[in-house]
Every structure is written in C-alpha cells, then in structure tokens.
Short mmCIF file of C-alpha atoms in Angstrom, two decimals:
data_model
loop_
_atom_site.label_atom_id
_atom_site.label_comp_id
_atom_site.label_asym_id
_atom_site.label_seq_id
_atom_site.Cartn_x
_atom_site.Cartn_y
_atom_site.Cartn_z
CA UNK A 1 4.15 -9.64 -0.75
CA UNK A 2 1.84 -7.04 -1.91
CA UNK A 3 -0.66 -8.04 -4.47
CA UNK A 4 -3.39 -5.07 -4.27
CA UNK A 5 -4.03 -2.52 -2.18
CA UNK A 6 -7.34 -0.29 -2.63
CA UNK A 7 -9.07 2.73 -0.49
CA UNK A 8 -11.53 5.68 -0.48
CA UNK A 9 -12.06 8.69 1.14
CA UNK A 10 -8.51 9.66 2.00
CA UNK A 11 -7.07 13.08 2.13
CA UNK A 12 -7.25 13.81 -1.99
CA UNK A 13 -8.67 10.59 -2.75
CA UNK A 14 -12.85 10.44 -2.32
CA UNK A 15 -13.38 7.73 -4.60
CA UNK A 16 -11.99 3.90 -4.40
CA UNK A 17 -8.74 3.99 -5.72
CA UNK A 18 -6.77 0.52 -6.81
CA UNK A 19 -2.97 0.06 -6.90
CA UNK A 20 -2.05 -3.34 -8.12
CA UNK A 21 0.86 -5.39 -7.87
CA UNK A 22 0.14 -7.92 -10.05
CA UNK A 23 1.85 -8.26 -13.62
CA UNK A 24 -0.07 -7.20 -16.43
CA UNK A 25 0.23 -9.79 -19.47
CA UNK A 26 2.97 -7.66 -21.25
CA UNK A 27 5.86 -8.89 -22.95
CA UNK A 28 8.89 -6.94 -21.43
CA UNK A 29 11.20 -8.18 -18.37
CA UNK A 30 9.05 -10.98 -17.61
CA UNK A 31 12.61 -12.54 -15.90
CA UNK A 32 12.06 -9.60 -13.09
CA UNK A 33 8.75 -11.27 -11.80
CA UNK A 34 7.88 -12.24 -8.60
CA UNK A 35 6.78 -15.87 -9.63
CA UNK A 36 4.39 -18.09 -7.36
CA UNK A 37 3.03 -21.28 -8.49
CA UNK A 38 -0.72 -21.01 -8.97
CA UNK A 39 -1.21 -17.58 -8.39
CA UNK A 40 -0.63 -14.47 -10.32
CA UNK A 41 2.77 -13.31 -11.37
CA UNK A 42 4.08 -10.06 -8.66
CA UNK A 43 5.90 -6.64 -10.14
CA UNK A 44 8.83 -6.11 -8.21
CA UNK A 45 8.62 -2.30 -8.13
CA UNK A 46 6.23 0.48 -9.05
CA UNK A 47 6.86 4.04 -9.12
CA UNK A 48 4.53 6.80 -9.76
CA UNK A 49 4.70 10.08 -11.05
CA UNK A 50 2.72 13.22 -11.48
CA UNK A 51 2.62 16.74 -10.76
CA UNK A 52 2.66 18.22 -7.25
CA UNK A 53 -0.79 18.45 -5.28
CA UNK A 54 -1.66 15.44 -7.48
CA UNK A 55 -1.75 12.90 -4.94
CA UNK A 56 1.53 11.22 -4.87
CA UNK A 57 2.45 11.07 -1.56
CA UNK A 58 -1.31 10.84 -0.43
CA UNK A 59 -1.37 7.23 -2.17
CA UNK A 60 2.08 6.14 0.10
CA UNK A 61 -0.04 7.58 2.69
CA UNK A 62 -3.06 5.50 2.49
CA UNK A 63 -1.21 2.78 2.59
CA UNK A 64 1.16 3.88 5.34
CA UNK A 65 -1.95 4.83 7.22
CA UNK A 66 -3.42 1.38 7.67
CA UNK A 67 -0.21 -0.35 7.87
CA UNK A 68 0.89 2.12 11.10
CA UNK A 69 -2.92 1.91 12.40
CA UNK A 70 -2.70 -1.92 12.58
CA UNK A 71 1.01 -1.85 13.84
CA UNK A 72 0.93 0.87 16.39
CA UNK A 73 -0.89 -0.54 19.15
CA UNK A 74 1.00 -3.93 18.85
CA UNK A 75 4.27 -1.99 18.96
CA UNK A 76 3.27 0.36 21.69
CA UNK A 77 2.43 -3.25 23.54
CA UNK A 78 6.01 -4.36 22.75
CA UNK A 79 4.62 -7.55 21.02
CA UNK A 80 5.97 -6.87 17.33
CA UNK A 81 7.20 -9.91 15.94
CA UNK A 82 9.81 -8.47 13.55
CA UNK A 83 11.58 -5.21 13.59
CA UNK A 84 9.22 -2.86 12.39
CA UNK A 85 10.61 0.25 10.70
CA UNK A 86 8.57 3.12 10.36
CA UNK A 87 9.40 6.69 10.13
CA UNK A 88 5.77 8.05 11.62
CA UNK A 89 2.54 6.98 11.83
CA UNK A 90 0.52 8.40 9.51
CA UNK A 91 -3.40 10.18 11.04
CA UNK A 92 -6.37 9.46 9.11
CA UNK A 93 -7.97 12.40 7.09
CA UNK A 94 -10.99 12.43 4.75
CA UNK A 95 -11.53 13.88 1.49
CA UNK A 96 -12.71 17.98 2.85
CA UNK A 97 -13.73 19.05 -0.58
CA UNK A 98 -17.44 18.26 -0.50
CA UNK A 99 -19.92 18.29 2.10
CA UNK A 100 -20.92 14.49 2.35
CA UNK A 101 -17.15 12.51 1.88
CA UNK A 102 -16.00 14.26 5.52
CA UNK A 103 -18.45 12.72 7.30
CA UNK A 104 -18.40 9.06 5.68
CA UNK A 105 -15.92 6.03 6.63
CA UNK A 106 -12.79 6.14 5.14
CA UNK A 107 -12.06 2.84 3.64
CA UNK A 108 -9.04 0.28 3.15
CA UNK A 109 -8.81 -3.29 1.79
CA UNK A 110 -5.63 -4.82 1.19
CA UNK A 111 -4.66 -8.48 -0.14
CA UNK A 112 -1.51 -9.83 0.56
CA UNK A 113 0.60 -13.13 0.59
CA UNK A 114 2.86 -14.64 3.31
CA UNK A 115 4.07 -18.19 2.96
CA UNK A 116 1.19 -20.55 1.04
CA UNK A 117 -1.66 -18.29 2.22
CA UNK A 118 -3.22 -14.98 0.44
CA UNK A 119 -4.87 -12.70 2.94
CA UNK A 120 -7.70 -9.95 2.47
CA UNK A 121 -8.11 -7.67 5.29
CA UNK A 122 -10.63 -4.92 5.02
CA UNK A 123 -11.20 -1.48 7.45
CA UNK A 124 -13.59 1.36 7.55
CA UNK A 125 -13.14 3.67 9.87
CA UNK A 126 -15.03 7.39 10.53
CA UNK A 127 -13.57 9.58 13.28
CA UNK A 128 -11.46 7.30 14.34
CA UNK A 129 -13.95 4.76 15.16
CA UNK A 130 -13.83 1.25 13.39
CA UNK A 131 -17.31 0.75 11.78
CA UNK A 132 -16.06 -2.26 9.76
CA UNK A 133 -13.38 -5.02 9.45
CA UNK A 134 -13.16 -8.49 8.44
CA UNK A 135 -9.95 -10.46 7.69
CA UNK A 136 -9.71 -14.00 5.30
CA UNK A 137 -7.71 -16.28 4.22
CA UNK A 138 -7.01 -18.72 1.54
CA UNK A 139 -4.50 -21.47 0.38
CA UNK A 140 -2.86 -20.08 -2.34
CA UNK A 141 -4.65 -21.75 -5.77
CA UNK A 142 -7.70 -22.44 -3.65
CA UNK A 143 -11.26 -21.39 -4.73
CA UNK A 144 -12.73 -20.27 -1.73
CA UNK A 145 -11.48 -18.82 1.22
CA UNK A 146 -11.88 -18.93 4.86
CA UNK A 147 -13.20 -16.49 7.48
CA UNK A 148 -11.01 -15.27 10.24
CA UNK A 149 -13.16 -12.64 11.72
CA UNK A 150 -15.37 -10.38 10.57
CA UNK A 151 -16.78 -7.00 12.56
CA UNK A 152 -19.27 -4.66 12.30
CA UNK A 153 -19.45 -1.83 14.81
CA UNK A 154 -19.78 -3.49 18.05
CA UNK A 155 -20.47 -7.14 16.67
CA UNK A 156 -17.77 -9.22 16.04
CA UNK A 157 -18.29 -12.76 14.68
CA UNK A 158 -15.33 -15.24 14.68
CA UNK A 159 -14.51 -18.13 12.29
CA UNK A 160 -14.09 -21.87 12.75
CA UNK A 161 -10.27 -21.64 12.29
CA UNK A 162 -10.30 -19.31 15.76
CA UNK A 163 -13.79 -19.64 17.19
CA UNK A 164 -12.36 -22.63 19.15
CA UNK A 165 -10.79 -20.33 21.03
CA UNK A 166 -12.24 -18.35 24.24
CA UNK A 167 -11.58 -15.06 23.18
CA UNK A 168 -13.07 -11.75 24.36
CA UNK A 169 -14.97 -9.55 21.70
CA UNK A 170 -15.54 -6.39 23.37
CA UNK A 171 -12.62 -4.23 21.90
CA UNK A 172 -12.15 -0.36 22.12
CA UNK A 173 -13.96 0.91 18.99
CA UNK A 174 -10.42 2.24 17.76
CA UNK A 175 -8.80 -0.63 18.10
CA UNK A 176 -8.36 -2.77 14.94
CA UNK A 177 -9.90 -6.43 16.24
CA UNK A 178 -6.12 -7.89 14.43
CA UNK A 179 -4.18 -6.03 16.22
CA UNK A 180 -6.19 -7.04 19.76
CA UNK A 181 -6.05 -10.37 18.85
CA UNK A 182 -1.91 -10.09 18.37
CA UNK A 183 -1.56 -8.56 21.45
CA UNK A 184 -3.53 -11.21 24.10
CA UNK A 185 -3.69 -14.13 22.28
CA UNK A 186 -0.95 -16.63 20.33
CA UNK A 187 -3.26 -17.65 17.16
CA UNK A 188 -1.04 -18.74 14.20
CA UNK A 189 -2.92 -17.21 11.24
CA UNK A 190 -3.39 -13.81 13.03
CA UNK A 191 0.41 -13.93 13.50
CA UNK A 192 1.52 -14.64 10.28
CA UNK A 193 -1.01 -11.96 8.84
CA UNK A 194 0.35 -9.82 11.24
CA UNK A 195 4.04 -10.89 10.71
CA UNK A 196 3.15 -9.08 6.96
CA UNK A 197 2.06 -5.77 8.35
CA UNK A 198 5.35 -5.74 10.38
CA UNK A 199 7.65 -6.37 7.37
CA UNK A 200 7.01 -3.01 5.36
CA UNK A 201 9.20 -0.58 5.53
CA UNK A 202 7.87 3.36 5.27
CA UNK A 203 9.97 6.04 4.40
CA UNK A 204 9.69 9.97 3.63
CA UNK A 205 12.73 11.45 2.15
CA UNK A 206 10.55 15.07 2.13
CA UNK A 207 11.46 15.19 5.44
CA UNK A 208 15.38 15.76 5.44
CA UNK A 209 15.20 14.58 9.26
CA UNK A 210 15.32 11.16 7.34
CA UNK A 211 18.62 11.48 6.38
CA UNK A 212 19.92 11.62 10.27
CA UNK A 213 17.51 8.30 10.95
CA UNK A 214 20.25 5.39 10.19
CA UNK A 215 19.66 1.77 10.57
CA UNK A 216 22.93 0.32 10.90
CA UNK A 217 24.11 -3.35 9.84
CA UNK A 218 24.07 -5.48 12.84
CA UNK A 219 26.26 -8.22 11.36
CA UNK A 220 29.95 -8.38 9.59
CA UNK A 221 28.15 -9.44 6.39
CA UNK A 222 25.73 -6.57 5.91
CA UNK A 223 28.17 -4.32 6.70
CA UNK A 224 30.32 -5.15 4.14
CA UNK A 225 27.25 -5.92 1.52
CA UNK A 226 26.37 -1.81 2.99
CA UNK A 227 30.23 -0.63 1.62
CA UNK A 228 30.59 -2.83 -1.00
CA UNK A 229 27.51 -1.07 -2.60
CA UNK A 230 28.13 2.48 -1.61
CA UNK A 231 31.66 1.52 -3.55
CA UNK A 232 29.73 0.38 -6.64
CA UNK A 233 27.76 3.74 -6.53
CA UNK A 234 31.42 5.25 -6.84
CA UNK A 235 31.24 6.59 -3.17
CA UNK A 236 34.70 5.53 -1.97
CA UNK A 237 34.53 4.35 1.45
CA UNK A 238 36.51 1.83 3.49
CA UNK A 239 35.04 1.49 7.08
CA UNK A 240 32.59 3.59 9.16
CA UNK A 241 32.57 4.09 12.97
CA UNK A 242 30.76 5.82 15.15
CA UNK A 243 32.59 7.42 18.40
CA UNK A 244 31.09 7.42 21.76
CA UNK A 245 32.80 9.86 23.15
CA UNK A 246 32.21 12.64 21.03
CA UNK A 247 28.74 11.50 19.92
CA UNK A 248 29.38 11.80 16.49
CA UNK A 249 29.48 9.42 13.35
CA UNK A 250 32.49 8.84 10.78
CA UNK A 251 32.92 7.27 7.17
CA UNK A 252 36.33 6.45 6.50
CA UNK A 253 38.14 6.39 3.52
CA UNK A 254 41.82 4.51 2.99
CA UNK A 255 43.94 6.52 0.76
CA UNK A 256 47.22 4.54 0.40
CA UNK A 257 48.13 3.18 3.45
CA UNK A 258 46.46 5.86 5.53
CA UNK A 259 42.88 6.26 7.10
CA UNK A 260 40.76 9.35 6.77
CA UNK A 261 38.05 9.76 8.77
CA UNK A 262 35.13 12.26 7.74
CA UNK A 263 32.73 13.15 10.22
CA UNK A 264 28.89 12.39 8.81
CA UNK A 265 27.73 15.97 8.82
CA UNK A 266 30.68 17.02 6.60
CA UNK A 267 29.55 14.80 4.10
CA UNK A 268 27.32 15.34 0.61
CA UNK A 269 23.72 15.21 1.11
CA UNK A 270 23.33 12.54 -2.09
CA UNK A 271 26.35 10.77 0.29
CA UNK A 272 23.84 10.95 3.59
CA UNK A 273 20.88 9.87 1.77
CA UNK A 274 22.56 6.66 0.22
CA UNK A 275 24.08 5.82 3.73
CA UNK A 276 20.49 6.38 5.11
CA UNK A 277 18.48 4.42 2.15
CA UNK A 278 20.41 1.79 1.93
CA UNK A 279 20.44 0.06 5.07
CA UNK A 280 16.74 -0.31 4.67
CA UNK A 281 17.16 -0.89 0.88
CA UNK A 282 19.49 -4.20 2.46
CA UNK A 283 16.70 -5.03 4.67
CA UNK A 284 13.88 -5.49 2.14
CA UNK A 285 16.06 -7.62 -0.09
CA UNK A 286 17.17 -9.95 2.41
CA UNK A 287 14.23 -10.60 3.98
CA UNK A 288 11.54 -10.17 1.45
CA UNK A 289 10.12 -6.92 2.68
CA UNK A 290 7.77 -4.16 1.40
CA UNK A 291 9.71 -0.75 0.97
CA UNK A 292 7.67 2.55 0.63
CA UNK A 293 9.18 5.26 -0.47
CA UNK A 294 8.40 9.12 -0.77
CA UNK A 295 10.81 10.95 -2.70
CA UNK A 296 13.00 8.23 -3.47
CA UNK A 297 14.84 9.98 -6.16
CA UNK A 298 15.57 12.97 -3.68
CA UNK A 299 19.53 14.28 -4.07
CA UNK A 300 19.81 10.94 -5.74
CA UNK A 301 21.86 11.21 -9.38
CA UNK A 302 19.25 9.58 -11.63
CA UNK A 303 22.27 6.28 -12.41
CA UNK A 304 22.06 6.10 -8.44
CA UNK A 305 18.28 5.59 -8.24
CA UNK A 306 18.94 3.38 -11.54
CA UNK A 307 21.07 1.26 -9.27
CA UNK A 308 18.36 1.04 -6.86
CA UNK A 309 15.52 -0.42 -9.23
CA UNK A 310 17.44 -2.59 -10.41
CA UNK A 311 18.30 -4.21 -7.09
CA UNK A 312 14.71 -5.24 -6.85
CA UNK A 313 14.32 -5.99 -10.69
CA UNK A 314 17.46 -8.35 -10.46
CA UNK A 315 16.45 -11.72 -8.87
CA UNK A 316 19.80 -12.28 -8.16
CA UNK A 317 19.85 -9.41 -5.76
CA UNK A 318 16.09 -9.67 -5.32
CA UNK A 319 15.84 -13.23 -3.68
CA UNK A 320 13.11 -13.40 -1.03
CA UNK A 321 10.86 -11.52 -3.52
CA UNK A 322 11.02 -7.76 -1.75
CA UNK A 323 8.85 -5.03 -3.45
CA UNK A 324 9.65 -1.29 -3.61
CA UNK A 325 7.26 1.42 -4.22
CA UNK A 326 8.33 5.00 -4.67
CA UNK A 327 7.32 8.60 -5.88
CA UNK A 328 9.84 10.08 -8.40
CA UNK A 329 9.63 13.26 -10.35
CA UNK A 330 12.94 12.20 -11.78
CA UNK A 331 12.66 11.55 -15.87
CA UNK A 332 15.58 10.10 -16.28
CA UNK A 333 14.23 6.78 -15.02
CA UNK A 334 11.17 6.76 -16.90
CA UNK A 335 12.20 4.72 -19.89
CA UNK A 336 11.61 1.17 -21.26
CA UNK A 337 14.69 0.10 -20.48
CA UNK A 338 13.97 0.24 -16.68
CA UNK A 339 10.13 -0.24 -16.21
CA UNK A 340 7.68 -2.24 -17.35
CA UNK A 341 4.61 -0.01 -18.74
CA UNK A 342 2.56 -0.96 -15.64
CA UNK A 343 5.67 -0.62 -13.16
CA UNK A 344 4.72 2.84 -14.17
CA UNK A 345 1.92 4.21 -12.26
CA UNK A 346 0.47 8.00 -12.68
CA UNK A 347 -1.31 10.35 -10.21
CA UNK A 348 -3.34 13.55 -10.22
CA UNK A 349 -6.06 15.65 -10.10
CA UNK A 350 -9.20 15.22 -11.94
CA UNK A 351 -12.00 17.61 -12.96
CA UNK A 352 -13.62 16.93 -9.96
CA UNK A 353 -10.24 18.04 -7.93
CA UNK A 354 -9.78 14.91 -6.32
CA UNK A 355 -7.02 12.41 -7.25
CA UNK A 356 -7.11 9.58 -9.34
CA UNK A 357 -4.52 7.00 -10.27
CA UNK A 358 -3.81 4.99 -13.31
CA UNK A 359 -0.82 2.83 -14.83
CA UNK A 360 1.08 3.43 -18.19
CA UNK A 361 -0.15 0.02 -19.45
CA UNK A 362 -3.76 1.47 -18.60
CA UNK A 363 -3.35 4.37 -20.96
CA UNK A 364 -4.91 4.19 -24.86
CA UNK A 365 -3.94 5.72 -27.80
CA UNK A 366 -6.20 7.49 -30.15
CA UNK A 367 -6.42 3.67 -31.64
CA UNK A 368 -7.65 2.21 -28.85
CA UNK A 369 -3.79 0.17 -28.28
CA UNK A 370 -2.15 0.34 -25.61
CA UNK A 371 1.16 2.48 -25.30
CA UNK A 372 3.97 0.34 -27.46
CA UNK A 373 6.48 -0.51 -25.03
CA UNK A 374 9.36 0.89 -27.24
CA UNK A 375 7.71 4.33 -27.01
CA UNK A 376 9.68 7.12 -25.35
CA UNK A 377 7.74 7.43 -22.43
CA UNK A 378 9.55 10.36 -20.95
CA UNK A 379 8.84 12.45 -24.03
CA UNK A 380 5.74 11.54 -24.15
CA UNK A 381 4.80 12.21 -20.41
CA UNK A 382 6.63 15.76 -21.03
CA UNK A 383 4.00 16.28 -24.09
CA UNK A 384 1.20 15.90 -21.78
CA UNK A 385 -0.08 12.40 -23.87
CA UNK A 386 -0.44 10.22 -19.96
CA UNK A 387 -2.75 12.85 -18.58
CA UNK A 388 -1.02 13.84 -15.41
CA UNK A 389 -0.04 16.84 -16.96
CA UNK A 390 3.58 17.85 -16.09
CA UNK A 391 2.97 21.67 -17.05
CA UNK A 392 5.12 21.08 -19.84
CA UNK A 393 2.85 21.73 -22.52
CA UNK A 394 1.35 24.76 -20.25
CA UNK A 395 5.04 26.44 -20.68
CA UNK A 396 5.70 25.14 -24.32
CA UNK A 397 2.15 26.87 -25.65
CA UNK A 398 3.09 30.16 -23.55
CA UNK A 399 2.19 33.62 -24.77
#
C-alpha cells in the first residue's frame, strides 16, 4: 500500500511535490479506510482534477516513472515476481523552464507498506545517471528504522540486515542498486520491497490503443466476477470468446434461448473501455494492488466511474486493501457523497508556470476553516474558489 509518494524536478514539476495517502482526521466515510494497527489510517482512492497543461498526468507520471525505472530491468531479466502490468515505461524529463532545474537531479522518495514492514526508498537521478539512493525499513509501530542500503554515486554502503552477504557493489550507474540486487541475489527484504513495485498497475486511457490491451480472467471465477459486473453496469452480456481462427474477439449476448455473438470492434467505445478497465480493476481488488489511472473517466458515463470508486471505497469489495488513483475532469463525481475532501486532490499551474498540487481538505476559506464537507464542491470548483481554475469564471465574466 501506498502511504506517500513525493518528487522534484519532473517534467512541470521543479519543486518537491507531496501526494499522500494517508487519511486526514476528517469525519466523513471513515468505514472506507484502509485500517492498520499502529500505523496511520490509508485512503482508498484519490483523484485529482484540474485544468489541462496543469500537471495531471505529469503527477501519474512521476510516479509511473520510478515505478517502471525500478521494474524494467528486473522484467527485461525475466525475474519479476508477480505479473507486472504496465502499459509503457515512462522516460525521465526535467523541469525545461529555467536555466538551473535541467541540469539538476530529478528526485523521488516513496514510502510504502507490504506485510508488517513500511519501506522508504529514495532516487536521484540526472541524465540518466543515479547520483543517489538509499532504501529502509521498519516494523510497522517501530521508532526507528533499519538501513538496507544506501548509495551515493559510485559508493554504495550496505546494512547489517544484508551486509552478511558477499555481494558485488560495482553497478552500472543507471542501474537502480534494488533492482541489481533482485536480479543476482535471493535477499528477503529486497524481495518483498520489490514484490511492492511489481504490484501497481499503470494505465493511460489518453491513449485509445488501451482499449485493444485486454487482460483476460485466467480462472472460471474471475470470469464470471468480469460479467457479473459488466451486467451490473447494465451492459448485457452472457459469455465472451475469442476465435482462433479468425483472430478476432466476441461478447455474447443470450436473447431467449439464442446466442448472439458481437465481434469486439463492433462494439461501443464506453463498452471496450469497461471490458478493458475492468480486468485490471479485478486485479487490484483481489490482490491488494496499486491502480494508476490517466483518464479514468474517459467514455465512461459518470454512474459507471461511480461504480468504480466505490469498488475500492466498499471494503466488502475492497478486501486486500487495493488503492486507485486517477485523473478525472468529470464533475459529476466530485461531490461529498463520493469523496472524502482529501480523496480530492487538485493540480495546476502556478505563477511561476510550474505545477503544484494540493488536496480539497488543504484548501481555507476566507475564515481560515477548512472547506465544510457538506459544501457543493463541484460548484464551487466551477466558481474558481479551489484555485485550479477550470476557466469557468474566465467564460462567466466574458465581454
């Protein structure tokens, strides 16, 4: 599970940045918690809005960046623990828009938990090169935590709970030390923090190519979980098959006692995104998984995407404690019957013209309170009162 992820010095992002996972002490949908005993409480979903160029999808980015940079040479090795679903990986590219931030490291630090332990892993990297990394660990409710490894440029210097170990330290400068150390050598902590980097799930539904990627249930259970929900979502379907011989993919539909099949591409596109999101949506829910999402609300009827949240909000659907986070422009959603205020995350441009990001619960009124969490947040997003300006009030005061 994620608790915080922060960066710097990515794409429209030159400062350090913080997204966190971790509940706020508000009142509302406390039920809908990730709960673990002696740490803090975990949201089950964040979304975040904000006008385009703001820096949306360059915050899914960051994070997809350092997930993919750790993963990808473990993958490319073939010695991925878990089925790691990714749809690219995602290059590294500073802020351009002075003349120092392009030639400084760009910067990620992420803490996470797997099992009983919390994890911190930090990287720096400029032109590809690592310049820093360290990873730790701690027992969850512990005061102090342990070193795993901790690098700087060419030196490397390895805890007690590995340095037992003979294990070489002179690694390609590109090469994240964790990910070395999960290819050649069988160390339990670096494979369970590892075994978290594997889990997430990245998606881009700007890229309609997504729609054509499906992951499709491997077992007579899922399947039916997979139709059973499309169903629900009042998308009729019986069976689905895929034939061989004409290389092409079918959803069925029974219509008395008769079988219809409908070949894929025939289909609606809000009918070939569900089929494609929710196989991954299944995924993260059974197994506790991270899912990042661009554009989840994409050709998606805004009780659909409802449908969606609430998977991860319900902890009867929610069980292994999966997270989502997604971009949305979609308004429909934004309301206090869905979110918690800092479920609700905002991003765009400062006066500077870089991004910056901040949650609903972060926002004051003119009375120094925070936003009451029976206000109308749509309306009030539309009037401009969050900051990331939607253009609304541009168009309203038109002359």
């Amino acid at each position: 599970m994620l608790c915080q992820f922060s960066f710097s010095n990515f794409r429209s992002y030159r400062d350090n940045t913080v997204f966190d996972f971790q509940a706020s002490n508000v009142a509302e949908y406390k039920e809908s918690l990730i709960n673990t005993d002696k740490a803090s409480d975990l949201l089950p979903v964040s979304v975040i809005y904000g006008p385009n160029g703001g820096g949306k999808t360059n915050l899914l980015a960051a994070l997809s960046c350092v997930i993919s940079l750790v993963v990808g040479p473990v993958k490319d090795f073939e010695k991925t623990q878990n089925h790691f679903v990714i749809q690219q990986r995602v290059e590294l590219m500073p802020y351009m828009f002075d003349d120092i931030s392009s030639n400084e490291p760009t910067s990620f630090e992420l803490f996470f938990r797997v099992k009983d332990n919390e994890y911190r892993y930090n990287i720096s990297l400029s032109d590809g090169v690592i310049v820093e990394e360290s990873l730790y660990k701690k027992i969850i409710g512990a005061k102090k935590s342990a070193l795993i490894f901790t690098r700087e440029n060419s030196s490397i210097n390895i805890g007690q709970s590995i340095g037992k170990k003979k294990i070489n330290t002179d690694v390609n400068v590109k090469m994240p030390f964790i990910s070395f150390l999960a290819i050649n050598y069988s160390i339990e902590v670096i494979q369970e923090a590892m075994s978290w980097f594997e889990s997430c799930i990245i998606r881009s539904y700007a890229n309609p190519m997504v729609e054509r990627q499906m992951l499709l249930m491997e077992n007579e259970a899922s399947k039916k979980l997979l139709i059973d929900m499309m169903n629900d979502m009042g998308i009729a379907i019986s069976d689905y098959r895929y034939d061989e011989k004409r290389e092409e993919f079918f959803l069925q539909r029974k219509i008395g006692d008769k079988v219809y099949d409908l070949s894929f591409v025939n289909e609606s596109d809000g009918t070939k995104k569900l089929f494609a999101a929710l196989p991954v949506i299944i995924l993260a829910l059974n197994e506790g998984r991270l899912l990042i999402v661009d554009e989840l609300d994409a050709k998606l009827h805004p009780m659909l995407l409802r449908y969606v949240i609430k998977l991860f909000t319900n902890k009867k659907s929610n069980k292994k404690g999966a997270q989502l986070l997604f971009t949305s422009h979609d308004m429909a959603t934004m309301k206090n019957t869905i979110f918690r205020r800092d479920e609700i995350w905002f991003a765009a441009l400062n006066e500077d013209n870089s991004s910056e990001i901040y949650s609903l619960y972060d926002i004051r009124r003119d009375d120094n309170e925070h936003v009451n969490n029976t206000a109308a947040y749509d309306k009030q997003y539309m009037e401009g009162r969050y900051g990331a300006d939607p253009y609304m009030r541009n168009i309203l005061n038109w002359e």
